[in-house]
Tab-separated table of N, CA and C in Angstrom:
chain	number	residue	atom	x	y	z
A	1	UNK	N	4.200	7.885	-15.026
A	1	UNK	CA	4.071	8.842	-16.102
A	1	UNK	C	4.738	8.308	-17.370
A	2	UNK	N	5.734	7.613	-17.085
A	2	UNK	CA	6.508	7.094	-18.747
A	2	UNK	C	6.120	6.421	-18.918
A	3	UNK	N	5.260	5.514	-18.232
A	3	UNK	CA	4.526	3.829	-18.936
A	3	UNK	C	3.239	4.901	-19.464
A	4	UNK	N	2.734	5.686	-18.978
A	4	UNK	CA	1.132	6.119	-19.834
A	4	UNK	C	1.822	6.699	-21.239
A	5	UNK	N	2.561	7.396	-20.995
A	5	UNK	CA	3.723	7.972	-21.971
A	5	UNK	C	4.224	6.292	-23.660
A	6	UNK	N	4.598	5.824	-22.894
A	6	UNK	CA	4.658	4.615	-23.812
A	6	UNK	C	3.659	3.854	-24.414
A	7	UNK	N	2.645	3.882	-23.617
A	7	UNK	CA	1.624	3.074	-23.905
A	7	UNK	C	0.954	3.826	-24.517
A	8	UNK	N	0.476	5.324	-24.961
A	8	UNK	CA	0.004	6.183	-26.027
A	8	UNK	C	0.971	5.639	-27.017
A	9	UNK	N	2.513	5.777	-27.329
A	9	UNK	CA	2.761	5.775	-28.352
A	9	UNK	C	2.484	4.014	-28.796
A	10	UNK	N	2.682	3.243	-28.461
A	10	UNK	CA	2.284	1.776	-28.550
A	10	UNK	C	1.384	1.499	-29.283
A	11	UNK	N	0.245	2.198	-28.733
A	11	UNK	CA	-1.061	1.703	-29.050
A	11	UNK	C	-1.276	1.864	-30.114
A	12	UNK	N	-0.857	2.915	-31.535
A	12	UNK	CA	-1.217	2.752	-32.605
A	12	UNK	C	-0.762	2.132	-33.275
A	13	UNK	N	0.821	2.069	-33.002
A	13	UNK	CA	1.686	0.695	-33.636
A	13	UNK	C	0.921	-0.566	-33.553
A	14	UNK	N	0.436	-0.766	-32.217
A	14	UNK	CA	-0.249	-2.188	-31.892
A	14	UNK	C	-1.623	-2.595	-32.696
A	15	UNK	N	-2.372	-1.251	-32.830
A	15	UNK	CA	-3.571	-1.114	-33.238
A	15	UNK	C	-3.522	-1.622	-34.868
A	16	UNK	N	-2.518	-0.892	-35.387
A	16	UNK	CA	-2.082	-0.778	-36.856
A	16	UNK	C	-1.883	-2.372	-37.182
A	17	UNK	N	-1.162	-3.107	-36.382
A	17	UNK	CA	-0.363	-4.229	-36.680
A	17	UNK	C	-1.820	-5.137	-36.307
A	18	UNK	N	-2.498	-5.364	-35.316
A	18	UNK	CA	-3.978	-5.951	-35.726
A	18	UNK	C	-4.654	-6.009	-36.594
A	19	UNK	N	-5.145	-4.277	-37.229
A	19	UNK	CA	-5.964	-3.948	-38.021
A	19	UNK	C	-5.607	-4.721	-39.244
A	20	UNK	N	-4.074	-4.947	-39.534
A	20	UNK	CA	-3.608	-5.539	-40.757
A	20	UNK	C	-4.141	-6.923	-40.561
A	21	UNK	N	-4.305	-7.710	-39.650
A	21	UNK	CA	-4.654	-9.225	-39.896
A	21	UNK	C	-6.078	-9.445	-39.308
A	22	UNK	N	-6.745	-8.363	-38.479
A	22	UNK	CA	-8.412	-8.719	-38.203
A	22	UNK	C	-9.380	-7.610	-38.910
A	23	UNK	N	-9.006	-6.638	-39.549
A	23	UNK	CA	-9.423	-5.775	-40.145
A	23	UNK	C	-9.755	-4.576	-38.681
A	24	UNK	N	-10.637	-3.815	-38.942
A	24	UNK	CA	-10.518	-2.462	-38.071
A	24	UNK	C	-11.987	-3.123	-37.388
A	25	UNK	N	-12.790	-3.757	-37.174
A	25	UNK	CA	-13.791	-3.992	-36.381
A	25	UNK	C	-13.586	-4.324	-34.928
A	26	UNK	N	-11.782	-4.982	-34.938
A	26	UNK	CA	-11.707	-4.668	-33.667
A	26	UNK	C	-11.216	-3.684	-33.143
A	27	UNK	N	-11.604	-2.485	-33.532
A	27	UNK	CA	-11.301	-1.047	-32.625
A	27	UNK	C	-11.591	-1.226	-31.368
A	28	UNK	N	-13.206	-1.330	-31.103
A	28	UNK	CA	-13.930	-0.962	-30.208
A	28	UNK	C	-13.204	-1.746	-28.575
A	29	UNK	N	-13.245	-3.146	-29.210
A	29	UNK	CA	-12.455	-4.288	-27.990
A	29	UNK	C	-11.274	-3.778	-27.716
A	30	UNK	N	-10.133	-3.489	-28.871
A	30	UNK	CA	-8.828	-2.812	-28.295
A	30	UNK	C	-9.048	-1.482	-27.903
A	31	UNK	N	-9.676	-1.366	-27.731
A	31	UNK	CA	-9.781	-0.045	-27.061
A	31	UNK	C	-10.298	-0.115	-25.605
A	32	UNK	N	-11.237	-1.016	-25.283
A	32	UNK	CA	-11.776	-1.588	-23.739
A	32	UNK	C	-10.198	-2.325	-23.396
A	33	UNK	N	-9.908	-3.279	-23.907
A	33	UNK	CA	-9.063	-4.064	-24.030
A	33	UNK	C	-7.584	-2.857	-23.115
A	34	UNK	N	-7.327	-1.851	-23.603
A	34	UNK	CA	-6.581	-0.579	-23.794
A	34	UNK	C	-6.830	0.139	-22.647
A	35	UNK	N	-7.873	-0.025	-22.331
A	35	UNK	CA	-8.219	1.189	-20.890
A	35	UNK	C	-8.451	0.229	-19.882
A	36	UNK	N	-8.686	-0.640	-19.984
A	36	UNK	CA	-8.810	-1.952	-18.674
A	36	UNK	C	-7.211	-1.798	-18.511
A	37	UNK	N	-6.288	-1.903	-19.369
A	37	UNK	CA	-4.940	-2.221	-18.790
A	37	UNK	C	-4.545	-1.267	-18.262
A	38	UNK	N	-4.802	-0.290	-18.663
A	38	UNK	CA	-4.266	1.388	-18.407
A	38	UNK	C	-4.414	1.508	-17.128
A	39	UNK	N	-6.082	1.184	-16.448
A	39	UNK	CA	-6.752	1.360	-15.502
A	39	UNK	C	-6.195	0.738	-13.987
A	40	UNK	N	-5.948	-0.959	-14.477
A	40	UNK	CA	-5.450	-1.657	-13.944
A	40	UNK	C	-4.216	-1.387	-13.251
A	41	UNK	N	-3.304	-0.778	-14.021
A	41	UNK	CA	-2.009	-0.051	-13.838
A	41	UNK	C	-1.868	0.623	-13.334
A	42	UNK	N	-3.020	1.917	-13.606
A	42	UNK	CA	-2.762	3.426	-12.510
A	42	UNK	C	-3.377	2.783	-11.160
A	43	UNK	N	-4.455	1.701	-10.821
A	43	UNK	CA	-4.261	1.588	-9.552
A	43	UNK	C	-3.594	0.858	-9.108
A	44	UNK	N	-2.499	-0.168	-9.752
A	44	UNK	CA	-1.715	-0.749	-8.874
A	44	UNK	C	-0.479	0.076	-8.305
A	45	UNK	N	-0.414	1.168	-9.069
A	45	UNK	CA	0.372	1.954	-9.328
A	45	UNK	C	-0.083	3.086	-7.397
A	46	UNK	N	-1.532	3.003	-7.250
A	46	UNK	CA	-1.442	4.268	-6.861
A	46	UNK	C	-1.633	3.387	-5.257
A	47	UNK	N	-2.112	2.076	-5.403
A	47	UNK	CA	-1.988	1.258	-4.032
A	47	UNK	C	-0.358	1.262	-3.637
A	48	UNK	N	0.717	0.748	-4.570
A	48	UNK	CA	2.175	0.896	-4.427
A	48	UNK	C	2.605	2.590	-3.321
A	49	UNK	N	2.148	3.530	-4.093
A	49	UNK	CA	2.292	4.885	-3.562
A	49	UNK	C	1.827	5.134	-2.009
A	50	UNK	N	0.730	4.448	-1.959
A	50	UNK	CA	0.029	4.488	-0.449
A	50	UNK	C	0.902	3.496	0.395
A	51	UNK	N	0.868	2.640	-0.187
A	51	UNK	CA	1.864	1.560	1.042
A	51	UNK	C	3.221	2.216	1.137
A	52	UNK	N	3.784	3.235	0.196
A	52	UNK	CA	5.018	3.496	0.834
A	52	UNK	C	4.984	4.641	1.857
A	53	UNK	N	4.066	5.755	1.757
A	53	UNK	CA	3.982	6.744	2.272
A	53	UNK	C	3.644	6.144	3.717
């Protein structure tokens, strides 16, 4: 919950600090880019949970 928590606030800082040197066309990629990691995370996250139970 605090890494999804962090990683909302992140992402516009991160987004912002791109946009300044590639312009805003790469929204679309940081944003795949953004939910692949997210994604990646909640299931390593939710395989971790099963192996302990």
């Amino acid at each position: 919950m605090a890494f999804s928590n962090l990683s909302i606030m992140l992402t516009s800082v991160l987004f912002g600090f791109l946009s300044d040197i590639t312009g805003t066309k790469i929204f679309p990629v940081f944003m795949a880019i953004m939910f692949a990691f997210m994604a990646g995370c909640t299931i390593i996250l939710k395989i971790g949970d099963s192996r302990i139970r």
